[in-house]
Coordinates of C-alpha atoms in Angstrom, one line a residue:
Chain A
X1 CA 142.0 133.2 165.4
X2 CA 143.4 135.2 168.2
X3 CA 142.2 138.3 170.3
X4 CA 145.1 140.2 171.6
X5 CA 144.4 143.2 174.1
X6 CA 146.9 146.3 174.0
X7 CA 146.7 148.9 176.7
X8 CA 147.2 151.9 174.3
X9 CA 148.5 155.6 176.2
X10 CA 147.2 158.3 174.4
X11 CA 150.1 161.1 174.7
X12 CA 151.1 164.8 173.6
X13 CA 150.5 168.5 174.6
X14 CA 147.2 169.8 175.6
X15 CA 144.7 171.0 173.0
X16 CA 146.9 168.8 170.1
X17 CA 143.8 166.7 169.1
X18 CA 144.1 163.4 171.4
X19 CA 140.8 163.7 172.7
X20 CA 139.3 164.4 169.1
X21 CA 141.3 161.6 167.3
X22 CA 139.8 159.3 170.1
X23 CA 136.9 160.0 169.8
X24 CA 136.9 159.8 166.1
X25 CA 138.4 155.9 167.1
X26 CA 135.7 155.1 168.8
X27 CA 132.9 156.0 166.4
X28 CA 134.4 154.6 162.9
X29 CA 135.4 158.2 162.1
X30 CA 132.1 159.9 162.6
X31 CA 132.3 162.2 165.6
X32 CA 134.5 165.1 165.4
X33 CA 133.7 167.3 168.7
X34 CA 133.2 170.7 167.2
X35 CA 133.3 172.1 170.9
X36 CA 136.7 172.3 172.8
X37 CA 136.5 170.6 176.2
X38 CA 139.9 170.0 178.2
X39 CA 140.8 166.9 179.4
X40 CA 141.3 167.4 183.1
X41 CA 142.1 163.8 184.0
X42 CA 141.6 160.4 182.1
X43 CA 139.6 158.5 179.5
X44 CA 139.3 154.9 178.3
X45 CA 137.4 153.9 174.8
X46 CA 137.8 150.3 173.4
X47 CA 138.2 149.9 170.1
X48 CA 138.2 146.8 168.6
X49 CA 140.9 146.6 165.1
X50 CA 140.3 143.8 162.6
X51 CA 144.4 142.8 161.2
X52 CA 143.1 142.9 157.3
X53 CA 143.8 139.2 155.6
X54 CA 143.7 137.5 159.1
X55 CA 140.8 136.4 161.2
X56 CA 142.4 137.9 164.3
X57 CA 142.0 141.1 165.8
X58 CA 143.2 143.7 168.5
X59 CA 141.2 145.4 171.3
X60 CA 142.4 149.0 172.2
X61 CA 141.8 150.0 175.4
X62 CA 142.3 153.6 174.8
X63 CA 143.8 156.1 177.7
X64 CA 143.3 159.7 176.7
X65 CA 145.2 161.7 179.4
X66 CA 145.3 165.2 180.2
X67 CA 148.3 167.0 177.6
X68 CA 148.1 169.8 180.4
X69 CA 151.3 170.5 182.6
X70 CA 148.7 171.2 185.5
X71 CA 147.1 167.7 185.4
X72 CA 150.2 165.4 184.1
X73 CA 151.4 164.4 187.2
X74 CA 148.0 163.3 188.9
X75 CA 147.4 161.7 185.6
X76 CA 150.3 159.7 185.6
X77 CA 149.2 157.2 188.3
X78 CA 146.5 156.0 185.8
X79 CA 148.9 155.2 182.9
X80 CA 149.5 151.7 184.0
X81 CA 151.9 149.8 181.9
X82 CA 151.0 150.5 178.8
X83 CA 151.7 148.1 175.4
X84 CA 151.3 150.6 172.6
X85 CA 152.0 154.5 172.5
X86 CA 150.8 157.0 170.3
X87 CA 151.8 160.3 170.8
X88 CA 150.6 163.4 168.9
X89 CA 151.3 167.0 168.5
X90 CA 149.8 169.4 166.2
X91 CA 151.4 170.1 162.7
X92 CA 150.5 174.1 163.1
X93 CA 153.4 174.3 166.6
X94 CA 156.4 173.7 166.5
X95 CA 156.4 173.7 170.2
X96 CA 154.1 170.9 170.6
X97 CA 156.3 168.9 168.7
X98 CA 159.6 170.3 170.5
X99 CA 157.4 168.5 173.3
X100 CA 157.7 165.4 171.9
X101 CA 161.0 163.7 173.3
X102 CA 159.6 165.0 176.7
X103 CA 156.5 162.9 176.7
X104 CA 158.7 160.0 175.8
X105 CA 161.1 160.8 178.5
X106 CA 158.1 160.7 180.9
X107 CA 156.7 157.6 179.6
X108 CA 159.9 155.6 179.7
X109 CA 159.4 154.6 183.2
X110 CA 156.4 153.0 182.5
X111 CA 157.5 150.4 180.1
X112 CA 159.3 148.6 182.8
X113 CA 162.5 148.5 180.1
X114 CA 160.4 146.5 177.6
X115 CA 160.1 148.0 174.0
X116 CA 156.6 149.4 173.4
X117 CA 155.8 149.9 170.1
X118 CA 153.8 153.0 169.2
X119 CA 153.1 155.7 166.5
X120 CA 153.9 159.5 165.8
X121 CA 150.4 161.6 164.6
X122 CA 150.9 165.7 163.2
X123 CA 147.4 166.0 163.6
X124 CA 145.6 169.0 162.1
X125 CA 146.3 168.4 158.6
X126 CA 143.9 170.9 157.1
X127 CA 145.7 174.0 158.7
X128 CA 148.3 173.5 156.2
X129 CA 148.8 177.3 155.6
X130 CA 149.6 177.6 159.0
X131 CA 152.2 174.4 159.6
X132 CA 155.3 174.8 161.2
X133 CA 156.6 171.3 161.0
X134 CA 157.5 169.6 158.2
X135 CA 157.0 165.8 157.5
X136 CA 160.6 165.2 156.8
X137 CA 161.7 166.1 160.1
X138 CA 158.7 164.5 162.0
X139 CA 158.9 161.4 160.2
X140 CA 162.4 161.2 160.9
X141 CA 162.7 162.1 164.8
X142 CA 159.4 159.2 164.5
X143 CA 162.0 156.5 163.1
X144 CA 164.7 157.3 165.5
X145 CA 161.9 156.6 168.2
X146 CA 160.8 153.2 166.8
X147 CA 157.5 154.9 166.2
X148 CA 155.6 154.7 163.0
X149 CA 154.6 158.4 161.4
X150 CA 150.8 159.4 160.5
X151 CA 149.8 162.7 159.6
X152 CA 146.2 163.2 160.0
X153 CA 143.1 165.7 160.4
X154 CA 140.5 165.3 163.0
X155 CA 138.4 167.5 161.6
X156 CA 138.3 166.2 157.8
X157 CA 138.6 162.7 159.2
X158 CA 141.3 162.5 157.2
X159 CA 143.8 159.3 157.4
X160 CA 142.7 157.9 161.0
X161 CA 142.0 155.1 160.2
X162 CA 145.8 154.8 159.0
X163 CA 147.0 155.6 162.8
X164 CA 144.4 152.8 164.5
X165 CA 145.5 150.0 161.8
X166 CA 149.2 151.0 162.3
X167 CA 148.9 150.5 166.2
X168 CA 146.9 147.6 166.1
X169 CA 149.4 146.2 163.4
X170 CA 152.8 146.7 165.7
X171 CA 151.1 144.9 168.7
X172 CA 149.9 141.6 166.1
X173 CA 154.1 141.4 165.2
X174 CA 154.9 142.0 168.1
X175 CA 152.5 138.5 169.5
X176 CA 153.9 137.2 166.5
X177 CA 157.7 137.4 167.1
X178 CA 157.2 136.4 170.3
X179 CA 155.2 133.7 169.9
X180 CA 157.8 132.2 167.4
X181 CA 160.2 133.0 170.1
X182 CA 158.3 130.5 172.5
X183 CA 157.7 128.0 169.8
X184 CA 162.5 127.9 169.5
X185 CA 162.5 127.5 173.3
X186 CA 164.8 124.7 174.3
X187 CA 163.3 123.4 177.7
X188 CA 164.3 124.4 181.1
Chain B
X1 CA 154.9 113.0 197.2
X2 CA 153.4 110.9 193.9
X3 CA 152.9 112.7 190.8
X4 CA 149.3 113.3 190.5
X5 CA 148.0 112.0 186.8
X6 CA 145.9 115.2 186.3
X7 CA 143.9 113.2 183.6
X8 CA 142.8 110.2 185.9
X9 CA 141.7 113.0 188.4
X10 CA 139.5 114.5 186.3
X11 CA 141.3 117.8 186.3
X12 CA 140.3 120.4 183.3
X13 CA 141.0 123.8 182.9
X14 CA 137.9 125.9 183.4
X15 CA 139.0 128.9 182.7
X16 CA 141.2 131.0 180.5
X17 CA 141.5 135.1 180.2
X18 CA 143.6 134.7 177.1
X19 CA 142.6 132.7 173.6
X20 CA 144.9 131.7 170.5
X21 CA 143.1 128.8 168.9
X22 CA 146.3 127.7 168.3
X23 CA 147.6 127.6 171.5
X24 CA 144.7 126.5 173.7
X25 CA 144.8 126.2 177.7
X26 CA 144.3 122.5 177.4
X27 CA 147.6 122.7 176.3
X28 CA 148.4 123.2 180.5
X29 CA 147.9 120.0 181.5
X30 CA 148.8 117.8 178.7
X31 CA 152.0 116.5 180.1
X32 CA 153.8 118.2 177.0
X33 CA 156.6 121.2 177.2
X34 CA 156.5 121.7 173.6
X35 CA 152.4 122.7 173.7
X36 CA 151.4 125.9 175.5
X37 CA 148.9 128.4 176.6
X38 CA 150.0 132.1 175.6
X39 CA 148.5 135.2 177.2
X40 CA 147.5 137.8 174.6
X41 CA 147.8 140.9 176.1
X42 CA 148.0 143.1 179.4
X43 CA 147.8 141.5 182.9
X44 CA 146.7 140.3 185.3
X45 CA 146.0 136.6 183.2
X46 CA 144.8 134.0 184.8
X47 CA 143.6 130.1 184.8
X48 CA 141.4 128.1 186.7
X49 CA 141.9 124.0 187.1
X50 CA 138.8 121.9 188.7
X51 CA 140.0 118.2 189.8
X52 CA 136.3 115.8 190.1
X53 CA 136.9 116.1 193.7
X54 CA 138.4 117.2 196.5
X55 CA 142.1 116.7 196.0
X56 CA 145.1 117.2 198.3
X57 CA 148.3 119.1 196.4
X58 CA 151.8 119.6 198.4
X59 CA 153.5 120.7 195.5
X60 CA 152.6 122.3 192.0
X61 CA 155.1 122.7 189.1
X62 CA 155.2 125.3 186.7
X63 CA 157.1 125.2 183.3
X64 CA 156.4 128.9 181.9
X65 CA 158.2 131.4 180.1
X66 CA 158.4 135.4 180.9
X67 CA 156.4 135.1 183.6
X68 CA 157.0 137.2 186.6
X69 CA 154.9 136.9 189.4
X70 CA 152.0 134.5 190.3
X71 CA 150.0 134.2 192.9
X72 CA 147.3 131.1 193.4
X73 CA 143.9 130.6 195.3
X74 CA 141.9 127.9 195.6
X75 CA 138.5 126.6 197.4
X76 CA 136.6 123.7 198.0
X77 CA 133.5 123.7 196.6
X78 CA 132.1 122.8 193.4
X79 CA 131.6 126.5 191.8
X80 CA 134.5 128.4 190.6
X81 CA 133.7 131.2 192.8
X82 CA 135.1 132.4 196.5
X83 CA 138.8 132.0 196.1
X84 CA 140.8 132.0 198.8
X85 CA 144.4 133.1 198.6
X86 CA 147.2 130.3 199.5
X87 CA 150.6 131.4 197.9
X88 CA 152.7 133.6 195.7
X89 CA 155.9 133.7 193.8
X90 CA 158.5 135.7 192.0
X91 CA 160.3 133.9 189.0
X92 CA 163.3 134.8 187.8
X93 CA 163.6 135.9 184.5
X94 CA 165.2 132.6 181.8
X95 CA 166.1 134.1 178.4
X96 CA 166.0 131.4 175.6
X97 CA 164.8 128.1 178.2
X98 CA 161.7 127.3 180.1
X99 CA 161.4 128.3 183.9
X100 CA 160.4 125.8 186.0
X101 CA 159.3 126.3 189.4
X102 CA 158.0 124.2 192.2
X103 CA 155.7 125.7 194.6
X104 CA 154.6 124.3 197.8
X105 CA 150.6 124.1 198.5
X106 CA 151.9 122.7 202.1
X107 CA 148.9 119.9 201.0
X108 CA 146.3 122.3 201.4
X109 CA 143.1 120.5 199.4
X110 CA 141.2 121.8 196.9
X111 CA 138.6 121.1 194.2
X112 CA 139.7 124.5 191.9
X113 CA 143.4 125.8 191.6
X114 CA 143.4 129.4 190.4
X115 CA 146.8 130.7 188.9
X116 CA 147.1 134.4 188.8
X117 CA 149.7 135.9 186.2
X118 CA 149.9 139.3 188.4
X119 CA 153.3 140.3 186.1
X120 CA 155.7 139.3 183.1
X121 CA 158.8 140.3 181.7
X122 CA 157.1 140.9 178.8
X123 CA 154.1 141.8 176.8
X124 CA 153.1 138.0 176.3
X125 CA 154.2 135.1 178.8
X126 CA 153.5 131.6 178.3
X127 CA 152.3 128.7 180.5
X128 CA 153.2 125.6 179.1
X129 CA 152.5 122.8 182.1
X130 CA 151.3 122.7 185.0
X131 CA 152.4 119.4 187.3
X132 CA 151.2 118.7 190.3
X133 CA 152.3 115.8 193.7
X134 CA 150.8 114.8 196.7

């Protein structure tokens, strides 16, 4: 059994869903906030991810962060290094998703050069009279990123679970293949 | 300088901020390369030893792997609590062998040795002994 702790950013344009789908994390897909409140500077839930058919299991410390041009830059200070990334835009702009390859621009210098795996999330599902990206071309841009593509709806609670089992998945093989790494060391 | 036998002094490792069952931090002071303590996750880590009694170091060694930078404490009395800071070190990155560094206590004395993990060169570093002289 093993407890691993990720440090999970929480990226994407303002008003895309981030705070929503957190919150929905953080209370087993119960709590969608009907009310919109902008996230002005940062948030941390925990959320604690079983790996299914294992007995270990991953804690999420989740960073919400202001999607707002206005607040990124204060905002930045508080990303820390993070281990997992899961950025999100919203299925019914094509701008937010435009935005995408910006936010991982921005985040790049935060990884100190190691690879930190993540996930892509169209949220807003429902609104699917109204989409203006197509899964095709999301989940493709999402593989040429090394990220892992979710679609899902905040508001139905539709398929979040998929996003927090998917990051909490990446950071167990990543302790995996690293560990095995360790275990083929030759000594120093 | 002696090697100290950390088993004869009484030395355990008190504390731990990472688990894998599999990979204990007992594993630190068995005298064994091949066993190790892995961190799990984000940083700082860090491990506490506690020797039976006051004992006087000049030099701990470090086999480890990833690890960046680590700075120890230590006190004298018989809680793990009230550190107080003696040195720090950068290690150079090893890809595929162990690092090994020797640090120099200057034979300060101490009954707990705190190692703090402040950075790695990757998500998940590994200590996998911890020698010390006198």
């Amino acid at each position: 059994m093993v407890k691993l702790r990720a440090r999970c950013l929480l990226l994407g344009d303002a008003a895309v869903g981030k705070s929503a789908l957190s919150h929905i994390f953080y209370s087993d897909g119960t709590l969608f906030q009907k009310n919109y409140s902008m996230t002005t500077g940062v948030e941390l839930l925990m959320k604690c991810v079983n790996i299914p058919e294992t007995t270990d299991s991953v804690e999420l410390y989740i960073i919400d962060t202001a999607g707002k041009e206005t607040f990124v830059e204060a905002c930045k200070k508080m990303w820390g290094e993070p281990s997992l990334l899961c950025l999100v835009f919203d299925l019914t702009s094509e701008q937010s998703f435009a935005n995408c390859s910006r936010w991982m621009e921005r985040v790049q210098p935060h990884c100190r050069g190691l690879h930190v795996p993540g996930v892509l999330v169209g949220n807003k599902s429902d609104l699917s009279a109204r989409r203006e990206v197509q899964a095709s071309v999301a989940s493709e841009w999402a593989q040429s990123q090394g990220l892992d593509y979710h679609e899902t709806s905040a508001k139905e609670l539709e398929n979040c679970d998929a996003v927090l089992l998917s990051l909490a998945r990446a950071f167990h093989s990543l302790y995996q293949e690293r560990r095995e790494a360790v275990q083929n060391l030759s000594p120093g | 300088m002696t090697d100290l036998s950390l088993s004869s002094l009484g030395a355990k490792v008190v504390l731990a901020t990472s688990s894998d069952e599999n990979h204990p931090a007992e594993n630190i002071i068995d005298r064994n390369t091949k066993t190790y303590w892995m961190t799990t996750g984000m940083f700082p880590q860090e491990f506490i030893i506690r020797f039976s009694e006051p004992t006087q170091i000049a030099t701990v060694t470090l086999d480890s792997y990833n690890v960046k930078h680590m700075k120890i404490e230590k006190n004298t009395s018989q809680s793990a609590t009230q550190f107080e800071f003696v040195t720090e070190k950068e290690f150079e990155s090893t890809e595929g062998h162990l690092q090994s560094n020797a640090i120099s206590l200057n034979g300060c004395s101490a009954t707990h040795l705190r190692f703090i993990i402040t950075s790695g060169y990757d998500h998940f570093v590994s200590v996998h002994n911890v020698s010390m002289k006198n």
